[in-house]
Amino acid sequence: MSDDADAEDATDERRIETRAIHAGQEPDEETGALMTPIYANSTYKQSAPGEHTGYEYSRTGNPTRTDLEENLAALENGSHARAFSSGMGAINTVLNLLEAGDHVVAGDDVYGGTHRILTQVYEQYDLETSFVDTTDHEAVADAMGENTELLWVETPTNPLMNVNDIGALADIAHEHDALCAVDNTFATPYLQRPLEHGADIVSQSLTKYLGGHSDTVGGALIVDDAELDDEIGFYQNSVGATPGPFDSFLVLRGTKTLPVRMDRHCENASELAEWLEGHDAVDRVYYPGLESHPQHELAAEQMDDFGGMLSFELDGTLEEGSTVVSETEVFTLAESLGGVESLIEQPAAMTHAAIPREERLAAGLTDGLIRVSVGVEHVDDLKADLQQAFDEALD
Ligand SMILES: *Cc1c(COP(=O)(O)O)cnc(C)c1O
């Protein structure tokens, strides 16, 4: 084994806190610059036709993006990663791997944009999707048919924080010769690495925790299979939903602090969840870290910690819920999640307002449901802020 191969093996064995900072990050050979530069160029000089450094054109490849992709692959314990201009750009690319006449099975509580692209974009190309409760493995197996080529899994899910068993679902997919893709946006690779549980593809919205500062939009697909990566790379380049160098730089800057941010997100969310569970104004709290969560044990096995997202049911009406989310001052009323700042939203009036009320209630999305992305502020300020909003809404 060459020295180089030894060095590479040592890199693979480093812990995620170290990989987050160093994977894909070598000081520039010429200048010694520590940080990957923002390579703001579209094209690259060739010394003779077809003879080049490996870079020809920036849709196909850009050095800032390459460093980000190497960093993301190391975080998810995969061999390859591909970055996209949004999470939806990444998800679209998974669907590009399929053909007309193929069938997809997906969770019935997947991200709204995933539901939309499967139904409103791909159905017209004769790609049909069955949406099932992915905590019910029998229902998943029943939904898999001869032509099912993809099982799409999210865990934890939005906004009720259902936890799905990645290993068991990957097994079901493979029994039917289908790919298992896991949207790992809520957990992040710091808390959960689906490839280690048998998933074939991990999808990330870099917009959320990996970017981490609510200042950029991006996506990624991570795999542990060079052939599958080649195929994904073909569609990445052909469709062209690639991130620019500045966005790649921002995410690379974000991933360095992912472990320290996630530790605080988890600590704050866990304390807030317990406080809310004991609060008179609250009927129910959805957080995988609570023992009252129906899949708490699975979450404890599959995840290294329970994340920064939680939802709770206010003991109140749609209007009272709207007052709470409008009156908070530390929590910002906004969609999205995963940034350092705490966000609050009311699914019934915002992210899930398009679902008819009866259907929404049947799915457990009550009028008083409130979702929070717990930031890294001091947890006492977060509690005090929710308390004053409760006082305002429920007096
Ligand atoms: C935000 C999000 C997406 C889509 O990502 P964009 O970067 O907004 O395109 C996909 N899945 C989940 C779980 C998300 O939260």
Coordinates of C-alpha atoms and ligand atoms in Angstrom, one line a residue:
M1 CA 0.0 0.0 0.0
S2 CA 1.4 3.4 -0.9
D3 CA 1.8 6.2 1.6
D4 CA -1.0 8.0 0.0
A5 CA -3.4 5.1 0.5
D6 CA -2.4 4.9 4.1
A7 CA -3.0 8.6 4.6
E8 CA -6.5 8.2 3.0
D9 CA -7.4 5.4 5.3
A10 CA -6.4 7.4 8.3
T11 CA -8.6 10.2 7.1
D12 CA -11.6 7.9 6.8
E13 CA -11.1 6.8 10.5
R14 CA -11.2 10.3 11.9
R15 CA -14.3 11.3 13.9
I16 CA -17.0 13.3 12.3
E17 CA -16.1 16.5 14.2
T18 CA -12.6 16.3 12.6
R19 CA -13.9 15.3 9.2
A20 CA -16.4 18.2 9.2
I21 CA -13.5 20.6 9.3
H22 CA -10.8 18.9 7.3
A23 CA -12.4 16.5 4.7
G24 CA -12.1 18.0 1.2
Q25 CA -10.1 20.9 2.7
E26 CA -6.4 21.1 1.8
P27 CA -4.5 24.4 2.1
D28 CA -3.9 25.8 -1.4
E29 CA -0.6 24.4 -2.7
E30 CA 0.5 27.6 -4.4
T31 CA -0.4 30.2 -1.8
G32 CA -1.0 28.2 1.4
A33 CA -4.4 29.8 1.7
L34 CA -6.3 27.8 4.4
M35 CA -9.8 28.1 3.0
T36 CA -11.0 26.8 -0.3
P37 CA -11.1 29.9 -2.6
I38 CA -14.4 30.9 -4.4
Y39 CA -13.4 29.8 -7.9
A40 CA -15.6 32.3 -9.8
N41 CA -15.0 31.2 -13.3
S42 CA -17.0 29.4 -15.9
T43 CA -14.3 27.8 -18.0
Y44 CA -10.7 26.5 -17.7
K45 CA -7.6 26.7 -20.0
Q46 CA -6.7 23.5 -21.9
S47 CA -3.0 22.9 -22.9
A48 CA -4.1 21.0 -26.0
P49 CA -7.6 20.1 -27.1
G50 CA -9.0 17.7 -24.5
E51 CA -5.9 18.1 -22.3
H52 CA -6.9 19.8 -19.0
T53 CA -6.7 19.7 -15.2
G54 CA -9.9 17.8 -14.9
Y55 CA -11.9 20.9 -15.1
E56 CA -13.4 22.1 -18.4
Y57 CA -16.6 24.0 -17.6
S58 CA -18.1 24.9 -14.3
R59 CA -21.5 23.3 -14.7
T60 CA -19.6 20.0 -15.1
G61 CA -17.1 20.7 -12.3
N62 CA -15.8 23.6 -10.2
P63 CA -13.0 23.3 -7.6
T64 CA -15.1 25.0 -4.8
R65 CA -17.9 22.6 -5.5
T66 CA -15.5 19.6 -5.5
D67 CA -14.2 20.5 -2.1
L68 CA -17.8 20.7 -0.8
E69 CA -18.7 17.4 -2.4
E70 CA -15.7 15.6 -0.8
N71 CA -16.7 17.1 2.6
L72 CA -20.3 16.0 2.3
A73 CA -19.3 12.5 1.2
A74 CA -17.0 12.2 4.3
L75 CA -19.8 13.4 6.6
E76 CA -22.3 10.8 5.4
N77 CA -19.7 8.1 5.3
G78 CA -20.2 7.7 1.6
S79 CA -17.7 7.4 -1.3
H80 CA -19.2 10.2 -3.5
A81 CA -21.4 13.2 -3.2
R82 CA -22.9 15.6 -5.8
A83 CA -24.0 19.1 -4.9
F84 CA -27.1 20.8 -6.4
S85 CA -28.5 24.3 -6.4
S86 CA -31.4 23.3 -4.0
G87 CA -32.7 20.3 -2.1
M88 CA -35.3 20.0 -4.8
G89 CA -32.6 19.9 -7.5
A90 CA -31.1 16.9 -5.7
I91 CA -34.5 15.1 -5.3
N92 CA -35.3 15.8 -9.0
T93 CA -32.0 14.0 -9.9
V94 CA -33.0 10.9 -8.0
L95 CA -36.2 10.8 -10.1
N96 CA -34.2 11.3 -13.3
L97 CA -32.7 7.8 -12.6
L98 CA -36.2 6.3 -13.2
E99 CA -38.1 5.7 -16.4
A100 CA -41.6 6.1 -17.6
G101 CA -43.7 3.3 -16.4
D102 CA -41.7 2.9 -13.2
H103 CA -43.4 3.1 -9.8
V104 CA -42.3 4.9 -6.6
V105 CA -43.3 4.2 -3.0
A106 CA -43.0 7.2 -0.6
G107 CA -44.0 8.1 2.9
D108 CA -47.4 9.8 3.2
D109 CA -45.9 12.6 5.3
V110 CA -42.9 13.5 3.1
Y111 CA -41.8 17.1 2.6
G112 CA -44.4 19.1 0.6
G113 CA -42.0 19.8 -2.3
T114 CA -41.3 16.1 -2.6
H115 CA -45.0 15.3 -2.7
R116 CA -45.5 18.1 -5.3
I117 CA -42.7 17.0 -7.7
L118 CA -43.8 13.3 -7.5
T119 CA -47.5 14.1 -8.3
Q120 CA -47.5 17.4 -10.3
V121 CA -44.3 17.0 -12.2
Y122 CA -43.5 13.3 -12.7
E123 CA -47.0 11.8 -13.0
Q124 CA -47.2 13.5 -16.4
Y125 CA -44.2 11.4 -17.4
D126 CA -45.9 8.3 -16.4
L127 CA -44.1 7.8 -13.1
E128 CA -46.6 6.8 -10.5
T129 CA -46.2 7.1 -6.8
S130 CA -48.0 5.4 -3.9
F131 CA -47.9 7.3 -0.6
V132 CA -48.0 5.0 2.4
D133 CA -47.3 5.2 6.2
T134 CA -43.7 4.2 6.3
T135 CA -43.9 3.2 10.0
D136 CA -46.1 0.4 8.8
H137 CA -43.7 -2.1 7.1
E138 CA -46.5 -4.4 6.0
A139 CA -48.2 -1.5 4.1
V140 CA -44.9 -0.6 2.5
A141 CA -44.2 -4.2 1.4
D142 CA -47.8 -4.4 0.0
A143 CA -47.3 -1.2 -2.0
M144 CA -44.1 -2.5 -3.7
G145 CA -44.9 -3.9 -7.1
E146 CA -43.0 -5.5 -10.0
N147 CA -42.2 -2.0 -11.4
T148 CA -41.3 -0.3 -8.1
E149 CA -37.8 1.1 -8.6
L150 CA -37.6 3.5 -5.6
L151 CA -38.6 3.7 -2.0
W152 CA -38.4 7.2 -0.7
V153 CA -38.0 7.6 3.1
E154 CA -37.8 10.6 5.3
T155 CA -37.0 10.4 9.0
P156 CA -37.8 12.2 11.3
T157 CA -40.8 13.5 9.3
N158 CA -42.3 17.0 9.2
P159 CA -44.1 18.2 11.3
L160 CA -45.1 15.3 13.5
M161 CA -41.5 13.9 13.9
N162 CA -42.4 10.3 13.0
V163 CA -39.3 8.1 13.0
N164 CA -38.8 5.5 10.3
D165 CA -36.6 2.4 10.5
I166 CA -34.1 2.9 7.7
G167 CA -32.5 -0.6 8.0
A168 CA -35.9 -2.4 7.8
L169 CA -37.2 -0.2 4.9
A170 CA -33.9 -0.6 3.0
D171 CA -34.3 -4.3 3.3
I172 CA -37.9 -4.1 1.9
A173 CA -36.7 -2.0 -1.0
H174 CA -33.8 -4.4 -1.8
E175 CA -36.1 -7.5 -1.6
H176 CA -38.0 -5.8 -4.5
D177 CA -34.8 -4.7 -6.4
A178 CA -35.6 -1.1 -5.7
L179 CA -33.4 1.7 -4.6
C180 CA -33.9 3.1 -1.1
A181 CA -33.3 6.9 -0.8
V182 CA -33.4 8.7 2.5
D183 CA -34.0 12.4 2.9
N184 CA -31.6 13.1 5.9
T185 CA -32.3 16.8 6.1
F186 CA -33.9 16.9 9.6
A187 CA -31.3 14.6 11.3
T188 CA -28.1 15.6 9.4
P189 CA -25.2 13.2 9.1
Y190 CA -24.0 14.3 12.6
L191 CA -27.0 12.5 14.1
Q192 CA -27.8 9.8 11.5
R193 CA -26.0 8.2 8.5
P194 CA -28.5 6.3 6.4
L195 CA -25.8 4.7 4.2
E196 CA -24.6 2.8 7.3
H197 CA -28.1 1.3 7.7
G198 CA -28.3 0.1 4.1
A199 CA -29.8 3.1 2.2
D200 CA -28.5 3.5 -1.4
I201 CA -28.9 7.3 -1.7
V202 CA -28.9 10.1 0.9
S203 CA -30.6 13.3 -0.1
Q204 CA -29.9 16.6 1.7
S205 CA -31.3 20.1 1.6
L206 CA -28.1 22.0 2.3
T207 CA -30.3 25.0 2.9
K208 CA -31.1 23.8 6.4
Y209 CA -28.6 22.5 9.0
L210 CA -25.6 21.9 6.8
G211 CA -25.6 25.5 5.6
G212 CA -26.9 26.4 9.0
H213 CA -27.1 30.2 8.8
S214 CA -30.3 30.8 6.7
D215 CA -28.1 32.5 4.0
T216 CA -28.1 30.0 1.1
V217 CA -30.1 27.4 -0.8
G218 CA -28.5 24.1 -1.8
G219 CA -28.9 20.3 -2.0
A220 CA -26.8 17.1 -2.3
L221 CA -26.9 13.4 -3.1
I222 CA -24.5 11.1 -1.3
V223 CA -23.9 7.5 -2.2
D224 CA -21.4 4.7 -1.5
D225 CA -21.2 3.3 -5.0
A226 CA -19.1 4.7 -7.8
E227 CA -21.4 3.4 -10.6
L228 CA -24.5 5.0 -9.0
D229 CA -22.5 8.2 -8.5
D230 CA -21.6 8.2 -12.2
E231 CA -25.2 8.0 -13.2
I232 CA -26.1 10.8 -10.8
G233 CA -23.3 12.8 -12.2
F234 CA -24.6 12.4 -15.7
Y235 CA -27.9 13.9 -14.7
Q236 CA -26.3 16.6 -12.5
N237 CA -24.4 17.8 -15.6
S238 CA -27.2 17.2 -18.1
V239 CA -30.0 18.9 -16.1
G240 CA -27.6 21.6 -14.8
A241 CA -29.1 22.4 -11.3
T242 CA -25.6 22.9 -9.9
P243 CA -24.6 25.4 -7.2
G244 CA -22.4 28.3 -7.9
P245 CA -19.0 28.7 -6.2
F246 CA -20.2 31.2 -3.7
D247 CA -23.1 29.0 -2.5
S248 CA -20.7 26.0 -2.4
F249 CA -18.3 28.1 -0.2
L250 CA -21.1 29.1 2.2
V251 CA -22.1 25.5 2.8
L252 CA -18.5 24.4 3.2
R253 CA -18.2 27.2 5.8
G254 CA -21.3 25.9 7.5
T255 CA -20.4 22.2 7.7
K256 CA -17.3 23.0 9.7
T257 CA -19.4 23.9 12.7
L258 CA -22.2 21.4 12.1
P259 CA -21.2 19.2 15.1
V260 CA -21.0 22.1 17.6
R261 CA -24.2 23.6 16.3
M262 CA -26.1 20.3 16.4
D263 CA -25.0 19.7 20.0
R264 CA -26.6 23.0 21.1
H265 CA -29.7 22.5 18.8
C266 CA -30.2 19.1 20.5
E267 CA -29.6 20.3 24.0
N268 CA -32.0 23.2 23.6
A269 CA -34.7 21.2 21.8
S270 CA -34.6 18.5 24.5
E271 CA -34.9 21.0 27.3
L272 CA -37.7 22.9 25.6
A273 CA -39.6 19.7 24.7
E274 CA -39.6 18.7 28.4
W275 CA -40.7 22.1 29.5
L276 CA -43.5 22.2 27.0
E277 CA -44.6 18.7 27.9
G278 CA -45.2 19.9 31.5
H279 CA -46.9 23.1 30.5
D280 CA -50.6 23.7 31.1
A281 CA -51.0 25.5 27.7
V282 CA -49.8 22.5 25.8
D283 CA -51.7 19.3 25.0
R284 CA -49.0 17.3 23.4
V285 CA -45.3 17.5 22.3
Y286 CA -43.8 15.7 19.3
Y287 CA -40.1 15.2 19.9
P288 CA -38.2 11.9 19.3
G289 CA -36.2 12.4 22.5
L290 CA -39.2 12.3 24.8
E291 CA -40.1 8.9 26.2
S292 CA -43.7 9.7 25.3
H293 CA -42.7 9.6 21.6
P294 CA -44.1 6.4 20.0
Q295 CA -40.8 5.6 18.3
H296 CA -38.5 6.9 21.0
E297 CA -36.6 3.6 21.2
L298 CA -36.0 3.3 17.5
A299 CA -34.8 7.0 17.5
A300 CA -32.4 6.2 20.3
E301 CA -31.0 3.3 18.3
Q302 CA -30.9 4.9 14.9
M303 CA -29.8 8.4 15.8
D304 CA -26.9 9.7 17.9
D305 CA -29.2 12.4 19.4
F306 CA -32.7 13.6 18.7
G307 CA -32.3 16.8 16.7
G308 CA -33.4 20.4 16.9
M309 CA -36.9 20.1 15.5
L310 CA -40.1 19.7 17.5
S311 CA -43.8 20.4 17.3
F312 CA -46.4 20.9 20.0
E313 CA -50.2 21.1 20.2
L314 CA -51.4 24.3 21.8
D315 CA -54.5 23.8 23.9
G316 CA -56.2 26.4 21.7
T317 CA -57.8 27.4 18.5
L318 CA -56.3 28.2 15.0
E319 CA -56.6 31.9 16.0
E320 CA -54.9 31.5 19.3
G321 CA -52.1 29.5 17.6
S322 CA -51.7 32.3 15.1
T323 CA -51.4 34.8 17.9
V324 CA -48.7 32.7 19.6
V325 CA -46.5 32.5 16.5
S326 CA -47.1 36.2 15.7
E327 CA -46.2 37.4 19.2
T328 CA -42.8 35.7 19.7
E329 CA -39.9 38.0 19.6
V330 CA -36.8 35.7 19.9
F331 CA -38.4 33.0 17.6
T332 CA -39.0 34.4 14.1
L333 CA -42.2 33.6 12.3
A334 CA -40.9 31.9 9.2
E335 CA -40.9 28.7 7.1
S336 CA -37.6 26.7 6.7
L337 CA -35.4 25.4 9.5
G338 CA -31.9 24.4 10.6
G339 CA -30.4 27.9 11.0
V340 CA -28.7 29.2 14.2
E341 CA -31.8 31.3 14.9
S342 CA -35.0 29.8 16.3
L343 CA -38.0 29.8 13.9
I344 CA -41.7 29.2 14.6
E345 CA -44.6 28.4 12.3
Q346 CA -48.1 27.1 12.3
P347 CA -48.5 24.2 9.8
A348 CA -52.3 24.6 9.5
A349 CA -52.0 28.2 8.4
M350 CA -48.7 28.0 6.6
T351 CA -46.6 25.0 5.4
H352 CA -49.7 22.6 5.3
A353 CA -52.5 25.1 4.6
A354 CA -53.0 23.6 1.1
I355 CA -54.3 20.3 2.6
P356 CA -58.1 20.4 3.1
R357 CA -59.0 20.7 6.8
E358 CA -60.7 17.3 7.2
E359 CA -57.7 15.5 5.6
R360 CA -55.3 17.7 7.7
L361 CA -57.0 16.8 11.0
A362 CA -57.1 13.1 10.0
A363 CA -53.3 13.2 9.5
G364 CA -52.9 14.6 13.1
L365 CA -52.2 18.2 11.9
T366 CA -54.5 20.0 14.3
D367 CA -55.4 23.7 14.2
G368 CA -53.3 24.4 17.4
L369 CA -50.2 22.6 16.1
I370 CA -47.0 24.7 16.2
R371 CA -43.7 23.7 14.8
V372 CA -40.4 25.1 16.0
S373 CA -36.8 24.9 14.7
V374 CA -34.9 25.3 17.9
G375 CA -31.9 27.6 17.4
V376 CA -28.7 27.9 19.4
E377 CA -29.7 30.9 21.6
H378 CA -29.9 30.6 25.4
V379 CA -32.7 28.2 26.2
D380 CA -34.0 30.3 29.0
D381 CA -34.7 33.2 26.5
L382 CA -36.5 30.7 24.3
K383 CA -38.8 29.5 27.2
A384 CA -39.4 33.1 28.3
D385 CA -40.3 34.1 24.8
L386 CA -42.8 31.3 24.3
Q387 CA -44.3 32.0 27.8
Q388 CA -45.0 35.7 27.0
A389 CA -46.6 34.6 23.7
F390 CA -48.8 32.1 25.5
D391 CA -49.8 34.8 28.0
E392 CA -50.7 37.1 25.1
A393 CA -52.7 34.5 23.2
L394 CA -54.5 32.6 26.0
D395 CA -55.4 35.2 28.6
Ligands
LIG1 C1 -36.3 22.1 2.7 C2 -36.4 20.6 2.4 C3 -36.3 20.1 1.2 C4 -36.1 20.9 -0.1 O1 -34.9 21.6 0.0 P1 -34.7 23.0 -0.8 O2 -33.3 23.4 -0.5 O3 -35.7 24.0 -0.1 O4 -35.0 22.8 -2.2 C5 -36.4 18.7 1.1 N1 -36.6 17.9 2.1 C6 -36.7 18.4 3.4 C7 -37.0 17.5 4.5 C8 -36.7 19.8 3.6 O5 -36.8 20.3 4.8

